[in-house]
Coordinates of C-alpha atoms and ligand atoms in Angstrom, one line a residue:
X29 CA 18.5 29.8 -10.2
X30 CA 20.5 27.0 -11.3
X31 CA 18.8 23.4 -10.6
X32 CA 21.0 21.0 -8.5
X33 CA 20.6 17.7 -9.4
X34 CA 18.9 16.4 -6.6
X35 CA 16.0 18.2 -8.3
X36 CA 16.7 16.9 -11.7
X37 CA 15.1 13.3 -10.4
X38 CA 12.5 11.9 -12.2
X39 CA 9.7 12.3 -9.4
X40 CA 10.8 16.3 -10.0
X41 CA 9.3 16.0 -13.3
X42 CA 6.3 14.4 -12.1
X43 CA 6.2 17.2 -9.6
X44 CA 6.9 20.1 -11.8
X45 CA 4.4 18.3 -14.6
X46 CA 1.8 18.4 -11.8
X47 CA 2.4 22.0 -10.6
X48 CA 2.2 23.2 -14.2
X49 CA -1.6 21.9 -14.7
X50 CA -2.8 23.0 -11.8
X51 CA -1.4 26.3 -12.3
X52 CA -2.9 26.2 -16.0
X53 CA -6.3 25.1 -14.7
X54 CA -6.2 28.3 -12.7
X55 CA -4.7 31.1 -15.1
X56 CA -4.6 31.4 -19.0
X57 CA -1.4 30.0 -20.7
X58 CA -0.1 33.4 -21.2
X59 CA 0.4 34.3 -17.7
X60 CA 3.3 34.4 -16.0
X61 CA 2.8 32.0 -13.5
X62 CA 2.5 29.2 -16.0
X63 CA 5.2 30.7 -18.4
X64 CA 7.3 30.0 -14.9
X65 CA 6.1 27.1 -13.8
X66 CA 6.5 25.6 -17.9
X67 CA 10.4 27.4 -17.7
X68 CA 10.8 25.1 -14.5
X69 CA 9.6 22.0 -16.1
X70 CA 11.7 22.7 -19.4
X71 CA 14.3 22.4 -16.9
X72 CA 14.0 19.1 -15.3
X73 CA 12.7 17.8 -19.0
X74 CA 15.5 18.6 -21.4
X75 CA 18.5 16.7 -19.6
X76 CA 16.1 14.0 -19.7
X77 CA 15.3 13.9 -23.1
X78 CA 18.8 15.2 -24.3
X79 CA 19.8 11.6 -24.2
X80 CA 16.9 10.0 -25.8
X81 CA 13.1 10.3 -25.7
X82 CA 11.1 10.9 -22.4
X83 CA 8.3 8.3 -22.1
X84 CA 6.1 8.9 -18.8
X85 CA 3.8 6.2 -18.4
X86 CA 0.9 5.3 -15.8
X87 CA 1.2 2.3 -15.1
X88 CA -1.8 1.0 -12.3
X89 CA -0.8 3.3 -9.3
X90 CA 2.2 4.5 -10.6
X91 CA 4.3 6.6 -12.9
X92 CA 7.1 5.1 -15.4
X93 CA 9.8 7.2 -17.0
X94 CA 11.0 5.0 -19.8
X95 CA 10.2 1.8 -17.8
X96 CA 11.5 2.6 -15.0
X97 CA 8.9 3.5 -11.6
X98 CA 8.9 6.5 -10.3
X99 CA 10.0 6.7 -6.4
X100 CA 6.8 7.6 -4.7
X101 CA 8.4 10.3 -2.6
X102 CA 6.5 11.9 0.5
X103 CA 7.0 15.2 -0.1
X104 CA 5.4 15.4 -3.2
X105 CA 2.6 13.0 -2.6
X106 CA -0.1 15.2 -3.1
X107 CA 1.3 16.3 -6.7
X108 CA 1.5 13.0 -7.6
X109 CA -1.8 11.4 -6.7
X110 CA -3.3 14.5 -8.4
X111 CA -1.5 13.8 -11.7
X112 CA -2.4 10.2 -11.5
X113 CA -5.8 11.5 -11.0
X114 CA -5.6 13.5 -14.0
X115 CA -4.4 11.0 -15.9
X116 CA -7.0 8.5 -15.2
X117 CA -9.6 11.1 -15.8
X118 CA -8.3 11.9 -19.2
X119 CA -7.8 8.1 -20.2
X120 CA -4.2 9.0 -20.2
X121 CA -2.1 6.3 -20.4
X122 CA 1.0 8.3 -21.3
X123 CA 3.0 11.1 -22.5
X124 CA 6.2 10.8 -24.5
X125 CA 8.4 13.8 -25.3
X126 CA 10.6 13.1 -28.1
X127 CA 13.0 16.0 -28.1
X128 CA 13.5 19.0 -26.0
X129 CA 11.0 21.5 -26.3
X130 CA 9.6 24.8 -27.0
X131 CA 7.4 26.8 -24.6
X132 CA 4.9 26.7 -27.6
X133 CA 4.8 23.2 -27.5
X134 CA 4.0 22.8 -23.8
X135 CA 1.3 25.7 -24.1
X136 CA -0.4 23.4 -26.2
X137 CA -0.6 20.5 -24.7
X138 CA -1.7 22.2 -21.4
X139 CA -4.3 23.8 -23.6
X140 CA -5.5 20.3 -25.0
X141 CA -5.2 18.9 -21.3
X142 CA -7.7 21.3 -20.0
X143 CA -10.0 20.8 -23.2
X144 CA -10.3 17.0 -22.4
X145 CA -11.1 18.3 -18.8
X146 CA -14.3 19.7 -19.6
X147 CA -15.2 17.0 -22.5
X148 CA -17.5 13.6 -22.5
X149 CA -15.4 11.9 -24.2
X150 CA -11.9 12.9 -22.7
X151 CA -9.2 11.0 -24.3
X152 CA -10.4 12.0 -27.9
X153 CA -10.6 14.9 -27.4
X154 CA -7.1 15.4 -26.3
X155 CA -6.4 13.2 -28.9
X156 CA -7.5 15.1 -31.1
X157 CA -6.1 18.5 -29.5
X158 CA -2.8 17.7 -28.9
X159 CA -2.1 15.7 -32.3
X160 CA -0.5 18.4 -34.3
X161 CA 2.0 19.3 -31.2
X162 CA 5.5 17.8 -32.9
X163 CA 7.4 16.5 -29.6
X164 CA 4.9 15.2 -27.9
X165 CA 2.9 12.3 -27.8
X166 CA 0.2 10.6 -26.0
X167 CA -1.3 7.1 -25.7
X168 CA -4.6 6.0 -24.2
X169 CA -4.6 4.0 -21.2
X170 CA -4.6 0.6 -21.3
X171 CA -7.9 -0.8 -19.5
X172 CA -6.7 -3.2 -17.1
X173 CA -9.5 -5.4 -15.9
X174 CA -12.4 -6.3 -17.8
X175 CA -15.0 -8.1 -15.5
X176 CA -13.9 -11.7 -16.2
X177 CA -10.3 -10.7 -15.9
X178 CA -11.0 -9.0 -12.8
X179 CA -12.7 -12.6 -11.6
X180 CA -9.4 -14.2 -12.9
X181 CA -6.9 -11.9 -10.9
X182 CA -8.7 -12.3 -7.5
X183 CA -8.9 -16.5 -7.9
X184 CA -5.5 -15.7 -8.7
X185 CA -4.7 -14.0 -6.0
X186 CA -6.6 -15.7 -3.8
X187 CA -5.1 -19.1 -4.7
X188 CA -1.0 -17.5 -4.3
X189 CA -2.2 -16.2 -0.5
X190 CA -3.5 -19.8 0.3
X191 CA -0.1 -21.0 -1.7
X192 CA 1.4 -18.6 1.1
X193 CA -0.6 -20.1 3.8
X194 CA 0.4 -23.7 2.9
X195 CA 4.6 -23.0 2.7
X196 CA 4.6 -20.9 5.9
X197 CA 2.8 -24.2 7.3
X198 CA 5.6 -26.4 5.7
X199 CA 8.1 -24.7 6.6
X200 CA 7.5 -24.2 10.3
X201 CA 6.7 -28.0 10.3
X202 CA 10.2 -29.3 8.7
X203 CA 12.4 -26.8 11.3
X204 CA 9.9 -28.3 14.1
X205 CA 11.2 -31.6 13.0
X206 CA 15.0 -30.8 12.3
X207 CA 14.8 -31.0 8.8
X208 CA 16.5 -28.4 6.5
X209 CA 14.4 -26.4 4.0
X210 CA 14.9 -25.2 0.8
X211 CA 13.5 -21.3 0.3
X212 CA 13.3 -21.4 -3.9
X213 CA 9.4 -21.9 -3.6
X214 CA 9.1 -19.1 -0.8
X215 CA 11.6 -16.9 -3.1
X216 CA 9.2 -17.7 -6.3
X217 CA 6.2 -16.9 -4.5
X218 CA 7.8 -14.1 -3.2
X219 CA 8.0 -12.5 -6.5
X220 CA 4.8 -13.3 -7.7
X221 CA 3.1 -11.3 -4.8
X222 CA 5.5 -8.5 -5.7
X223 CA 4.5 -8.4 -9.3
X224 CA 0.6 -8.6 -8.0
X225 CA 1.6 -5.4 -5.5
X226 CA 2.4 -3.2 -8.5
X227 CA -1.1 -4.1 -10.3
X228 CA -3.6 -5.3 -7.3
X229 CA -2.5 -3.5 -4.3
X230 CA -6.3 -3.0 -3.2
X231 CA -7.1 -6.4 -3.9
X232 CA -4.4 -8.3 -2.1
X233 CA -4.4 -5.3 0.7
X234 CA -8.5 -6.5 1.1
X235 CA -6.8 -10.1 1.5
X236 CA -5.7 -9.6 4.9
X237 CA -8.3 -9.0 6.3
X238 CA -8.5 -12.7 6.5
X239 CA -8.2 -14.0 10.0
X240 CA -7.6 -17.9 11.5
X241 CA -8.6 -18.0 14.9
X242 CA -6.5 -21.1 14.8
X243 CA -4.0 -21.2 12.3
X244 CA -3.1 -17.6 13.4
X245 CA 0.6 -17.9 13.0
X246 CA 0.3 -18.6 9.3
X247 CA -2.1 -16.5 8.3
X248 CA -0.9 -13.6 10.2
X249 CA 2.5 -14.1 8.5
X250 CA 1.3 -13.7 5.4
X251 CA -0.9 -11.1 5.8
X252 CA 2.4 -9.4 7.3
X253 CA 4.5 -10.3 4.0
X254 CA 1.4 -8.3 2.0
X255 CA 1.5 -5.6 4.0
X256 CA 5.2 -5.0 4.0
X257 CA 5.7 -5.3 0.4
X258 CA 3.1 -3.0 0.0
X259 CA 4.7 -0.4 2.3
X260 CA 8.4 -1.4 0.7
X261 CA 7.1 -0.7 -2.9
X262 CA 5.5 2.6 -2.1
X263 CA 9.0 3.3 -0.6
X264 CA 10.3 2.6 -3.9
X265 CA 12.0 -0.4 -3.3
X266 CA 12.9 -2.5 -6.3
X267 CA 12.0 -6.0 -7.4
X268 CA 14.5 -7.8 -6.1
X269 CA 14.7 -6.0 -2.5
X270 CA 11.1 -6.5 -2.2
X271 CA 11.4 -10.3 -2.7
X272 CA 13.9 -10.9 0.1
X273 CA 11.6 -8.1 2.1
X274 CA 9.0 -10.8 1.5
X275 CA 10.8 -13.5 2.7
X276 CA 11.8 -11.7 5.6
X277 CA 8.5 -10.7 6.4
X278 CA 6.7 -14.3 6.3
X279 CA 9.4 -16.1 8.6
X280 CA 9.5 -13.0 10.8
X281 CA 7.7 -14.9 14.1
X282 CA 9.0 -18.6 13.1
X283 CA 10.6 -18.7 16.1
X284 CA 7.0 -19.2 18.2
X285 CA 7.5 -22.9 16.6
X286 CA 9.8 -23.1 20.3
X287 CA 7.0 -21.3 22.4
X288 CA 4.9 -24.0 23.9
X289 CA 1.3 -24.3 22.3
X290 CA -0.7 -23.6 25.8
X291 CA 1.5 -20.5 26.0
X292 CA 0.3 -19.3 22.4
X293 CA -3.3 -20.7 22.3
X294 CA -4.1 -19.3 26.4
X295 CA -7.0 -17.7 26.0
X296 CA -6.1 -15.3 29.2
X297 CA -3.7 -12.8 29.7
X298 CA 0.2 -14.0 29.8
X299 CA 1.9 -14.6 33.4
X300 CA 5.2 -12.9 33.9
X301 CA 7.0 -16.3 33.4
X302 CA 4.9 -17.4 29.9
X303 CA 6.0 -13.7 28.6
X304 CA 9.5 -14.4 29.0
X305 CA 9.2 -17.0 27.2
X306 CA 6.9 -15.7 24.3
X307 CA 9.7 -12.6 24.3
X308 CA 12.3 -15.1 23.2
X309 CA 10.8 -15.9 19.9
X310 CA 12.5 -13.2 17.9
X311 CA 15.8 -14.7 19.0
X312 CA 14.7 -18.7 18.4
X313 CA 13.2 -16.9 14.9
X314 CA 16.9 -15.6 14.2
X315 CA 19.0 -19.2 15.3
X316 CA 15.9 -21.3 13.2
X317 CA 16.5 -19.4 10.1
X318 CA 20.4 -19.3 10.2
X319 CA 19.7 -23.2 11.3
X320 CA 18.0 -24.0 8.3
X321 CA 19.4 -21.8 5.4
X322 CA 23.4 -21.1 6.7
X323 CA 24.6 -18.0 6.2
X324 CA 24.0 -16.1 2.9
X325 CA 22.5 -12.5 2.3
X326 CA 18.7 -13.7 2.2
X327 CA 19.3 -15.6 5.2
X328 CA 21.2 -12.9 7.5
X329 CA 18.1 -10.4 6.4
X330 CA 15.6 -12.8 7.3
X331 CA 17.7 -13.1 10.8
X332 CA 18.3 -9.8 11.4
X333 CA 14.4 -8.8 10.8
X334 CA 13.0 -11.9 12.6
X335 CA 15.8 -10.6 15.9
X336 CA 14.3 -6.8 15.5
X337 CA 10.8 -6.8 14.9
X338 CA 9.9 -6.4 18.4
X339 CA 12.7 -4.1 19.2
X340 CA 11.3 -1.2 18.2
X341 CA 12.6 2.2 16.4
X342 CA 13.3 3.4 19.5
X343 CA 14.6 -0.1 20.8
X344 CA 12.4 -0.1 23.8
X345 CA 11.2 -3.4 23.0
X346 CA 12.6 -6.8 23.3
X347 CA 15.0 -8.5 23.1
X348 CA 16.6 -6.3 25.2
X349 CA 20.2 -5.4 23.4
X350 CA 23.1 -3.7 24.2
X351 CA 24.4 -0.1 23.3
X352 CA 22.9 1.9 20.2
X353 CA 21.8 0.4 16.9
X354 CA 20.0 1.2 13.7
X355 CA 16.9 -0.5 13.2
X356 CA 17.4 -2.3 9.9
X357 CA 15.0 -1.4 6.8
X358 CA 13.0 -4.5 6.5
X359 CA 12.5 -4.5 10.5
X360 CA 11.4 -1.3 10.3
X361 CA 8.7 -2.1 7.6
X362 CA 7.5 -5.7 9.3
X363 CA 7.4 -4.1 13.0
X364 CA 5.0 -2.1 11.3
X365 CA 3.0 -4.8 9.4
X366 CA 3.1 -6.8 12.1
X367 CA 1.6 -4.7 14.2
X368 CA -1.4 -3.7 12.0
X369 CA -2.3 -7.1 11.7
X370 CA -1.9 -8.4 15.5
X371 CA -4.0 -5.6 16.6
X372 CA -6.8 -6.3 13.8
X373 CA -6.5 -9.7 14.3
X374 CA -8.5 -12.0 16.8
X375 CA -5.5 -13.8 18.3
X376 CA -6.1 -16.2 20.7
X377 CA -4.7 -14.8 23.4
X378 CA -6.1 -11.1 22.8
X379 CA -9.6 -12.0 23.3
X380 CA -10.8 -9.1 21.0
X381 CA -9.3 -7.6 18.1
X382 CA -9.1 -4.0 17.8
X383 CA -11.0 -2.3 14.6
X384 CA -9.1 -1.6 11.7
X385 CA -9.3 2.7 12.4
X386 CA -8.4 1.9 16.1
X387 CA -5.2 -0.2 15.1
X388 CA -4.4 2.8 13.4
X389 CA -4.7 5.5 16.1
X390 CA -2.9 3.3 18.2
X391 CA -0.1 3.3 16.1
X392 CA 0.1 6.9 15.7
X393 CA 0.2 7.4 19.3
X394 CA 3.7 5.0 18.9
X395 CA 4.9 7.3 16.0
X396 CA 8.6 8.1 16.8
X397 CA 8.6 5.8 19.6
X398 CA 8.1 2.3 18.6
X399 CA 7.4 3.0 14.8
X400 CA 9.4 5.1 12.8
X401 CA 7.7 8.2 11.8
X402 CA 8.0 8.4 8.1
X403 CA 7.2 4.6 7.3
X404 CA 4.0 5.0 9.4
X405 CA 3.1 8.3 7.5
X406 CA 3.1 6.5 4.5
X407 CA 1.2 3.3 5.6
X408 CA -1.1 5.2 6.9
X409 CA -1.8 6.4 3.7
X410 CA -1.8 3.5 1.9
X411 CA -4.5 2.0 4.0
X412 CA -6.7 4.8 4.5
X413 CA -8.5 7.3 7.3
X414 CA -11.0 4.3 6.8
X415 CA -9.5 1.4 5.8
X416 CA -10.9 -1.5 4.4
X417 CA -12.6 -3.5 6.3
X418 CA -13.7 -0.3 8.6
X419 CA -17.7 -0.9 9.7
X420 CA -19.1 2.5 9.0
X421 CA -22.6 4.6 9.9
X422 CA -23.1 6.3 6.9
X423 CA -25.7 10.1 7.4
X424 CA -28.5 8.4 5.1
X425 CA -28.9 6.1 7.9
X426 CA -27.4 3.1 6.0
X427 CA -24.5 0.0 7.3
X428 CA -21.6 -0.3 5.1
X429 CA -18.1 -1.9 5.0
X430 CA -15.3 -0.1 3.2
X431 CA -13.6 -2.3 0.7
X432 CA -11.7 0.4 -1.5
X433 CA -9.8 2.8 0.0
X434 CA -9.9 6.5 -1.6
X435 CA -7.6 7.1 -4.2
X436 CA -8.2 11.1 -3.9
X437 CA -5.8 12.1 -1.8
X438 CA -8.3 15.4 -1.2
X439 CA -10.9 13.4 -0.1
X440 CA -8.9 10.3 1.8
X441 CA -12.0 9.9 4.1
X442 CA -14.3 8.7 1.1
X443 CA -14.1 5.2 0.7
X444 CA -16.1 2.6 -1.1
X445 CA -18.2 0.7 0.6
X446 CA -20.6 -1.9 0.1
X447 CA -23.9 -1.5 2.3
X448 CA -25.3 -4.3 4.2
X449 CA -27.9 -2.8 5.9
X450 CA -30.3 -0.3 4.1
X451 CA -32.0 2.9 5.4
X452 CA -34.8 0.9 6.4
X453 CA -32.9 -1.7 8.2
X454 CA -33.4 -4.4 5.9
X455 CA -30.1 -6.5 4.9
X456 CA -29.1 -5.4 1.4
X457 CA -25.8 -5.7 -0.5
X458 CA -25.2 -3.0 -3.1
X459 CA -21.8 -0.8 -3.5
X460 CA -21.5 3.0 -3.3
X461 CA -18.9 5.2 -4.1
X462 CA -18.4 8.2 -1.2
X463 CA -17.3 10.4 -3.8
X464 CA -21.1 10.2 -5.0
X465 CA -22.9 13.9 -5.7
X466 CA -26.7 15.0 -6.1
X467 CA -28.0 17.4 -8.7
X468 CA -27.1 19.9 -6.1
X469 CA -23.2 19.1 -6.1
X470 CA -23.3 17.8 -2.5
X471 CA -22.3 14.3 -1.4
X472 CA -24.5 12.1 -1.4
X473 CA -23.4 10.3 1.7
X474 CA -21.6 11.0 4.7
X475 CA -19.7 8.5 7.2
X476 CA -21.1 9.6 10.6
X477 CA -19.3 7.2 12.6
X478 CA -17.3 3.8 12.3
X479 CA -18.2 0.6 14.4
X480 CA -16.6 -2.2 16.0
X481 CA -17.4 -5.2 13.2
X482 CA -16.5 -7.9 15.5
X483 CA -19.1 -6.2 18.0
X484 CA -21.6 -7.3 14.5
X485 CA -20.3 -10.3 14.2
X486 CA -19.6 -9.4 10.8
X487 CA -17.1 -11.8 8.7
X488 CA -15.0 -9.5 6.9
X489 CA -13.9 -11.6 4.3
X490 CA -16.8 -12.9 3.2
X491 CA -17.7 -9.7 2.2
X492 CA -14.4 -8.4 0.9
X493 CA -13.7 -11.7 -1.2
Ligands
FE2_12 FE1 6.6 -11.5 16.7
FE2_13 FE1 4.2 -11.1 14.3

């Protein structure tokens, strides 16, 4: 059957490429199924590399073809998680095909694939078995974080959130006073934290889990900013899109600057009268941004997303509007955000926050309703069936906190986590990986259960950070 093109794309090739290993872990080379499944990716390949080499690279989480990342597409997430598994366990850095192929060629670099499978010392020896194939070569990957640079990236990190912090302060002060702003800085930054996405996501996802009982606003914007431009870059957004994302995302509640402070800071429940006018913010958010930056295309997205963030996908939310629209992209992608981090979040006026598994639960119950369906499948995967931060009973009888989300999209419910409280109840701080095995071959640990932290009094961040 002829391919269409819609299956020539790029993340078809990382399909296909996925499909064919698994299929040759399974069977010998010479059986038909992955003399088919090697037909298929001939397919996809040779269009590609009809016009020029075919460079796949891995690049942190995610594939490059000739420098260009791969959309992460839902339907073949599985696929590609394995393949960056593979990778990773290989040492593989990358692949490059240099000229269309013969089914020999691909037979033997499946064959050296599966012989670094089963080796100690992985990347040589696929070195070493794939380096008389002509087409096709490979390159190790390229170790990202030695210890000191991994000490680097997070004061690094740590210093552009605070950065973050400061501006969103700034900001909401100058419109408080009537002063115009200028958004170059918040664009800059902007950028930075999208470059640090790409590389980091863990570590600046581990970020917001950083709460201020009274600077909420601020840091609950920027926690919302990280958490849509993680979601937007696993959609495959580019560069430049997730930059205005950003911006949209940290001035997305500026309009509270007009709710009263004993409205925001009361520690009770809202009356009817203080909700309506806590509901207005998204519109005072829209007027304060056009207000302060006119009317340009970074300005009308930050408007439009600061209007709709409450509205909801199924715009049962506020402000109430008339007739049928289509939730705009970025307010699809910050209602989300937003949400994850006002329900995790110890606000003033919710006196307790909800558990990072809970705030998830909750929001699948809104899937389709409030939250689109498809955005929420995928954030739910980036954060985890036990996200970080998650308190968690582990079978050996020890206290843990997750701080790394799985990246085995088999086992998405084995975390890292670093254990505070030992089997014999003493306070402790080591790290264990879920994924752990005995001689045996069983896990070493189970999660039996997951506990409220803020029922611990348990400071997140100082653990995480
Ligand atoms: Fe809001
Ligand atoms: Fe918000």
């Amino acid at each position: 059957m002829p391919l269409t093109d819609k299956e020539k794309e790029p993340k078809d090739l990382i399909n296909q490429l996925s499909v064919m290993i698994k299929t040759a872990q399974l069977h010998h080379t010479d059986n038909i199924a992955v003399i088919n499944a090697i037909k298929k990716f001939s397919d996809i390949l040779s269009p590609i590399v009809s016009e020029g080499e075919a460079a796949l690279e891995l690049v942190g989480e995610f594939f490059h073809l000739n420098g260009s990342r791969i959309r992460y597409s839902m339907e073949y997430v599985f696929n590609y998680d394995f393949l960056v598994r593979e990778f990773r366990k290989n040492e593989l850095g990358s692949i490059t095909f240099t000229n269309v192929l013969h089914e020999d060629e691909i037979k033997s670099l499946l064959a050296a694939l599966i012989s670094a499978d089963h080796s100690d010392i992985p990347f040589e020896t696929l070195q070493e078995a794939a380096k008389n194939i002509k087409n096709i070569s490979i390159g190790k990957l390229r170790k990202i974080a030695q210890e000191s640079d991994e000490l680097n990236r997070k004061k690094i990190i740590k210093r552009n959130y605070f950065n973050t912090v400061s501006l969103v302060k700034n900001i909401s002060n100058k419109i408080s006073m009537g002063e115009k702003t200028n958004l170059k800085k918040a664009k800059r930054l902007m950028e930075i934290i999208a470059d640090q996405i790409v590389e980091n996501e863990s570590l600046l996802i581990s970020m917001t889990t950083l709460k201020d009982y009274d600077e909420y606003t601020y840091y609950h914007s920027v926690n919302v900013c990280i958490l849509s431009l993680s979601l937007g870059h696993r959609l495959g957004l580019s560069r430049k899109v997730l930059t205005e994302l950003g911006l949209s995302a940290v001035l997305h509640d500026i309009g509270k600057i007009e709710v009263p402070k004993e409205i925001l800071n009361k520690p009770s429940e809202f009356s009817e009268e203080e909700w309506r006018i806590v509901r207005k913010h998204p519109t005072w958010g829209a007027w304060a941004i056009l207000k302060i930056q006119g009317i340009n295309p970074s300005s009308m997205n930050a408007a439009v997303s600061a209007f709709e963030h409450h509205l909801y996908y199924d715009l049962s939310g506020y402000p109430k509007i008339k007739g049928k629209i289509i939730l705009d992209l970025f307010s699809k992608i910050i209602t989300i955000a937003d949400q994850y981090d006002a329900m995790t979040s110890s606000r003033v006026y919710s006196r307790m926050p909800q558990p990072p598994d809970k705030a998830l639960s909750i929001m699948v119950e809104r899937s389709g309703t409030q939250l689109d369906p498809y955005f929420l499948k995928i954030f739910i995967n980036m954060i985890g069936v036990y996200p970080i931060g998650t308190l968690v009973m582990l079978d050996t009888n020890e206290l843990g906190l997750v701080f790394e989300s799985s990246t085995n999209p088999d086992f998405i419910d084995r975390p890292r986590v670093i254990v505070l409280v030992d089997s014999t109840g003493k306070n402790v701080k080591y790290t264990v990986d879920m994924m752990e095995k005995d001689d045996k071959g069983n896990f070493k640990r189970n999660i039996l259960k997951t506990l409220d932290p803020n029922q611990y009094k348990i400071n997140l961040a100082e653990y995480l950070l």
